[in-house]
Amino acid sequence: MAGAEWPAAGGKAWHPRRAFLLAAGAAAAGPGLAQVEVGEASRLRNLVPAGEIESASMQEYGRMLAQARQQRALAPDDYPALQRLRGISQRLIPLAPRWNDRARQWRWEINLIGSQQINAFCMPGGKIAFFTGLLDKLALTEDETAVVMGHEMAHALREHARARIAKTQGTGIGLSVLSQLLGLGQLGDLAANMGTQLLSLRFSRDDEVDADLVGLELAARGGYDPQASVTLWEKMSRASGDKTGPAFLSTHPTGPDRITRLRENVPKVQALYEQARGSR
């Protein structure tokens, strides 16, 4: 990744404790009925222990942050763009348990990395990263940024990576047995291998539809304009004409059907947005 020096900046630091208190309040309210229509999460995910993939995710995320820090490309807590991202996350994270009860236990974290890549992701267990190239090159509005975050959170909440790894590795035979069969040695080695895969998984078309719709509803419930989902993917589609293309599109391919589907679903969550935006 390309390193970036972070200038000193003023602003109030993000406090994880505050985010967790907000999440606890949302948990007490209980899950609500979804406005978008998505099927049940894949049962394949049950072939991989959730704790194992979340542990692998944490290790890989920590390794990535350490590398970014070494290259002086990790945004400090008082960096304005990171503050804005964490502000959005404070509105979306409390909504997560309605889609996955495990999200109550996740140690959510969000960081910004200085890189020309047009990319962002949320790993299992709530480990979120944005790259400055996504924010700057696409000139994302706050609403569009919230849609990206909601989409990435949805991948984690619907446990798409867990299901994909189960499907590709056949981990129903057990992680310790698989570790021996693959010659990976100890279970920790398998976790490290799994963590590396988490950053390069290509989600299926159904996964992307899932993430689009769940992310759309998350953003709307957080008080962010759902129409931004359409403008976001229009920008992403235009950016795909670049010689290198956005890294985001290597795992999240775009297309006209995607934008059409989002346009069709915006009215379903419009009332949620109208209700929530007054509290922003």
Coordinates of C-alpha atoms in Angstrom, one line a residue:
M1 CA 0.0 0.0 0.0
A2 CA 1.2 3.6 -0.6
G3 CA 2.2 5.3 2.7
A4 CA 0.8 8.6 3.7
E5 CA 1.9 11.1 6.3
W6 CA -1.0 12.2 8.5
P7 CA -1.0 15.9 9.5
A8 CA -2.0 16.8 13.0
A9 CA -5.7 17.7 13.2
G10 CA -8.1 18.9 15.9
G11 CA -11.3 17.2 16.8
K12 CA -12.9 15.1 19.5
A13 CA -11.5 11.6 19.7
W14 CA -13.8 8.6 19.1
H15 CA -14.6 6.7 22.3
P16 CA -15.3 2.9 21.8
R17 CA -17.1 2.8 25.1
R18 CA -19.6 5.3 23.9
A19 CA -20.3 3.1 20.8
F20 CA -20.8 0.1 22.9
L21 CA -23.2 1.9 25.2
L22 CA -25.2 2.9 22.1
A23 CA -25.2 -0.7 20.9
A24 CA -26.4 -1.9 24.3
G25 CA -29.3 0.5 24.1
A26 CA -30.2 -0.8 20.6
A27 CA -30.0 -4.4 21.9
A28 CA -32.5 -3.6 24.6
A29 CA -34.9 -2.3 22.0
G30 CA -34.9 -5.7 20.3
P31 CA -34.7 -6.5 16.6
G32 CA -37.3 -5.1 14.2
L33 CA -38.8 -6.6 11.0
A34 CA -36.7 -6.0 7.9
Q35 CA -38.1 -3.8 5.2
V36 CA -36.0 -5.3 2.5
E37 CA -36.5 -8.9 1.4
V38 CA -33.5 -11.2 1.8
G39 CA -33.5 -15.0 2.4
E40 CA -32.0 -16.9 5.3
A41 CA -28.3 -16.7 5.8
S42 CA -26.5 -19.6 4.2
R43 CA -26.4 -22.7 6.4
L44 CA -23.0 -23.5 5.1
R45 CA -21.6 -21.0 7.5
N46 CA -22.3 -23.4 10.3
L47 CA -19.6 -25.7 9.1
V48 CA -17.0 -23.2 10.3
P49 CA -17.0 -22.2 14.0
A50 CA -17.8 -18.5 14.2
G51 CA -15.2 -18.0 17.0
E52 CA -12.4 -19.4 14.8
I53 CA -13.1 -17.2 11.8
E54 CA -13.5 -14.1 14.0
S55 CA -10.2 -14.9 15.7
A56 CA -8.5 -15.3 12.3
S57 CA -10.0 -12.0 11.3
M58 CA -8.7 -10.2 14.4
Q59 CA -5.2 -11.5 13.8
E60 CA -5.2 -10.5 10.1
Y61 CA -6.6 -7.1 10.9
G62 CA -4.0 -6.5 13.5
R63 CA -1.2 -7.5 11.1
M64 CA -2.6 -5.1 8.5
L65 CA -2.8 -2.2 10.9
A66 CA 0.8 -2.9 12.1
Q67 CA 2.0 -2.8 8.5
A68 CA 0.1 0.4 7.9
R69 CA 1.5 1.9 11.1
Q70 CA 5.0 1.0 10.1
Q71 CA 4.6 2.7 6.8
R72 CA 3.1 5.7 8.6
A73 CA -0.1 5.2 6.6
L74 CA -2.5 4.6 9.5
A75 CA -4.7 7.6 10.3
P76 CA -4.4 9.0 13.9
D77 CA -7.5 9.1 16.1
D78 CA -7.8 12.9 15.6
Y79 CA -7.7 12.8 11.8
P80 CA -10.9 14.4 10.5
A81 CA -11.8 11.8 7.9
L82 CA -11.4 9.0 10.5
Q83 CA -13.5 11.0 12.9
R84 CA -16.3 11.2 10.3
L85 CA -16.1 7.4 9.6
R86 CA -16.3 6.7 13.3
G87 CA -19.2 9.0 13.6
I88 CA -21.1 7.1 11.0
S89 CA -20.2 3.8 12.6
Q90 CA -21.7 5.0 15.9
R91 CA -25.0 5.3 14.2
L92 CA -24.8 1.9 12.3
I93 CA -23.2 -0.4 14.9
P94 CA -26.1 -0.2 17.3
L95 CA -28.4 -1.5 14.5
A96 CA -26.2 -4.6 13.8
P97 CA -27.8 -7.1 16.3
R98 CA -31.1 -7.1 14.4
W99 CA -29.2 -8.9 11.7
N100 CA -26.9 -11.1 13.7
D101 CA -27.1 -11.5 17.5
R102 CA -23.3 -12.3 17.6
A103 CA -22.7 -8.6 16.7
R104 CA -23.5 -7.7 20.4
Q105 CA -20.2 -9.5 21.4
W106 CA -18.0 -8.2 18.6
R107 CA -15.2 -5.8 19.4
W108 CA -16.0 -3.4 16.6
E109 CA -13.1 -1.3 15.3
I110 CA -12.8 1.1 12.4
N111 CA -9.6 2.5 10.9
L112 CA -8.5 4.6 7.9
I113 CA -5.5 3.7 5.8
G114 CA -3.7 6.1 3.5
S115 CA -3.6 4.3 0.2
Q116 CA -4.6 5.1 -3.4
Q117 CA -6.8 2.0 -3.4
I118 CA -10.5 2.4 -3.9
N119 CA -11.4 0.0 -1.3
A120 CA -13.1 -0.8 2.1
F121 CA -14.1 -3.9 4.0
C122 CA -15.6 -5.3 7.2
M123 CA -14.0 -8.5 8.3
P124 CA -15.9 -11.1 10.5
G125 CA -16.1 -9.8 14.1
G126 CA -16.6 -6.2 13.1
K127 CA -13.1 -5.2 11.9
I128 CA -13.6 -2.3 9.4
A129 CA -11.1 -0.5 7.3
F130 CA -11.5 2.3 4.7
F131 CA -8.8 3.4 2.3
T132 CA -8.4 7.1 1.5
G133 CA -8.5 6.4 -2.2
L134 CA -12.2 5.4 -1.9
L135 CA -13.1 8.6 0.0
D136 CA -11.0 11.0 -2.1
K137 CA -11.1 9.6 -5.7
L138 CA -14.9 9.1 -5.6
A139 CA -15.5 12.2 -3.6
L140 CA -18.0 10.3 -1.4
T141 CA -20.7 12.2 0.4
E142 CA -21.4 11.3 4.0
D143 CA -24.5 9.4 2.9
E144 CA -22.6 7.5 0.2
T145 CA -19.9 6.6 2.8
A146 CA -22.6 5.3 5.1
V147 CA -23.9 3.1 2.3
V148 CA -20.5 1.6 1.7
M149 CA -20.1 1.0 5.5
G150 CA -23.5 -0.5 5.7
H151 CA -22.8 -2.8 2.7
E152 CA -19.5 -4.0 4.2
M153 CA -21.0 -4.5 7.7
A154 CA -23.8 -6.5 6.0
H155 CA -21.2 -9.0 4.6
A156 CA -20.0 -9.6 8.1
L157 CA -23.4 -9.7 9.7
R158 CA -24.7 -12.2 7.1
E159 CA -21.5 -14.2 7.5
H160 CA -20.7 -14.4 3.8
A161 CA -17.0 -15.0 4.4
R162 CA -17.7 -17.8 6.8
A163 CA -20.0 -19.5 4.3
R164 CA -17.6 -19.0 1.4
I165 CA -14.7 -20.5 3.3
A166 CA -16.8 -23.4 4.4
K167 CA -17.8 -24.0 0.7
T168 CA -14.3 -23.7 -0.7
Q169 CA -12.4 -25.6 2.1
G170 CA -15.0 -28.2 3.2
T171 CA -14.3 -27.4 6.8
G172 CA -17.3 -29.5 8.0
I173 CA -14.7 -32.2 8.7
G174 CA -13.3 -30.0 11.5
L175 CA -10.6 -27.4 11.5
S176 CA -8.0 -29.4 13.4
V177 CA -8.4 -32.4 11.0
L178 CA -8.4 -30.1 8.0
S179 CA -5.2 -28.4 9.3
Q180 CA -3.4 -31.8 9.2
L181 CA -4.8 -32.7 5.8
L182 CA -3.6 -29.5 4.3
G183 CA -0.2 -29.7 5.9
L184 CA -0.7 -26.5 7.8
G185 CA 0.5 -27.8 11.1
Q186 CA -1.1 -26.3 14.2
L187 CA -4.5 -24.8 14.2
G188 CA -3.0 -21.4 14.6
D189 CA -1.4 -21.8 11.1
L190 CA -4.8 -22.6 9.7
A191 CA -6.3 -19.5 11.3
A192 CA -3.5 -17.4 9.8
N193 CA -4.2 -18.9 6.4
M194 CA -7.9 -18.2 6.8
G195 CA -7.2 -14.6 7.8
T196 CA -5.3 -14.0 4.6
Q197 CA -8.2 -15.4 2.6
L198 CA -10.6 -13.0 4.3
L199 CA -9.1 -10.0 2.4
S200 CA -9.4 -11.6 -1.0
L201 CA -12.6 -13.5 -1.0
R202 CA -14.8 -13.0 -4.0
F203 CA -18.4 -12.9 -2.9
S204 CA -21.2 -14.6 -4.9
R205 CA -23.9 -12.7 -6.7
D206 CA -26.4 -13.7 -4.0
D207 CA -24.0 -12.4 -1.3
E208 CA -23.7 -9.1 -3.1
V209 CA -27.5 -8.8 -3.4
D210 CA -27.7 -9.6 0.3
A211 CA -25.1 -7.0 1.3
D212 CA -26.7 -4.3 -1.0
L213 CA -30.1 -4.7 0.6
V214 CA -29.1 -5.2 4.2
G215 CA -26.6 -2.3 3.9
L216 CA -29.3 -0.1 2.3
E217 CA -31.6 -0.7 5.3
L218 CA -28.8 -0.2 7.8
A219 CA -27.9 3.1 6.3
A220 CA -31.6 4.3 6.2
R221 CA -32.2 3.2 9.8
G222 CA -29.1 5.2 10.7
G223 CA -30.5 8.4 9.1
Y224 CA -28.6 8.3 5.8
D225 CA -30.3 8.9 2.5
P226 CA -30.9 5.6 0.8
Q227 CA -30.8 7.3 -2.6
A228 CA -27.1 7.6 -2.0
S229 CA -26.8 3.8 -2.8
V230 CA -27.7 4.6 -6.4
T231 CA -25.3 7.6 -6.7
L232 CA -22.5 5.5 -5.0
W233 CA -22.7 2.7 -7.6
E234 CA -23.0 5.1 -10.4
K235 CA -19.7 6.6 -9.3
M236 CA -18.2 3.1 -8.9
S237 CA -19.3 2.2 -12.3
R238 CA -17.7 5.2 -13.8
A239 CA -14.5 4.5 -11.9
S240 CA -14.4 1.0 -13.3
G241 CA -13.2 2.5 -16.6
D242 CA -9.9 3.4 -15.0
K243 CA -6.9 1.4 -16.2
T244 CA -6.3 -0.3 -12.9
G245 CA -9.9 -0.2 -11.7
P246 CA -11.1 0.1 -8.1
A247 CA -9.8 -2.7 -5.9
F248 CA -13.3 -2.7 -4.4
L249 CA -14.7 -4.0 -7.7
S250 CA -12.4 -7.1 -7.7
T251 CA -14.6 -8.5 -4.9
H252 CA -17.7 -6.3 -5.5
P253 CA -18.4 -6.3 -9.3
T254 CA -20.8 -3.6 -10.5
G255 CA -23.5 -3.7 -13.2
P256 CA -26.7 -2.0 -14.3
D257 CA -28.9 -4.6 -12.6
R258 CA -27.3 -3.7 -9.3
I259 CA -28.3 0.0 -9.6
T260 CA -31.8 -1.0 -10.9
R261 CA -32.3 -3.3 -7.8
L262 CA -31.3 -0.6 -5.5
R263 CA -33.6 2.0 -7.1
E264 CA -36.4 -0.5 -6.6
N265 CA -35.7 -1.0 -2.9
V266 CA -35.1 2.7 -2.0
P267 CA -38.9 3.3 -1.5
K268 CA -39.0 0.3 1.0
V269 CA -36.7 2.0 3.4
Q270 CA -37.5 5.7 2.7
A271 CA -39.8 5.9 5.8
L272 CA -37.1 4.5 8.0
Y273 CA -34.7 7.2 6.7
E274 CA -37.3 10.0 7.2
Q275 CA -37.9 8.8 10.8
A276 CA -34.2 8.5 11.7
R277 CA -32.7 11.6 10.0
G278 CA -34.2 13.9 12.6
S279 CA -31.9 12.5 15.2
R280 CA -28.7 13.0 13.2

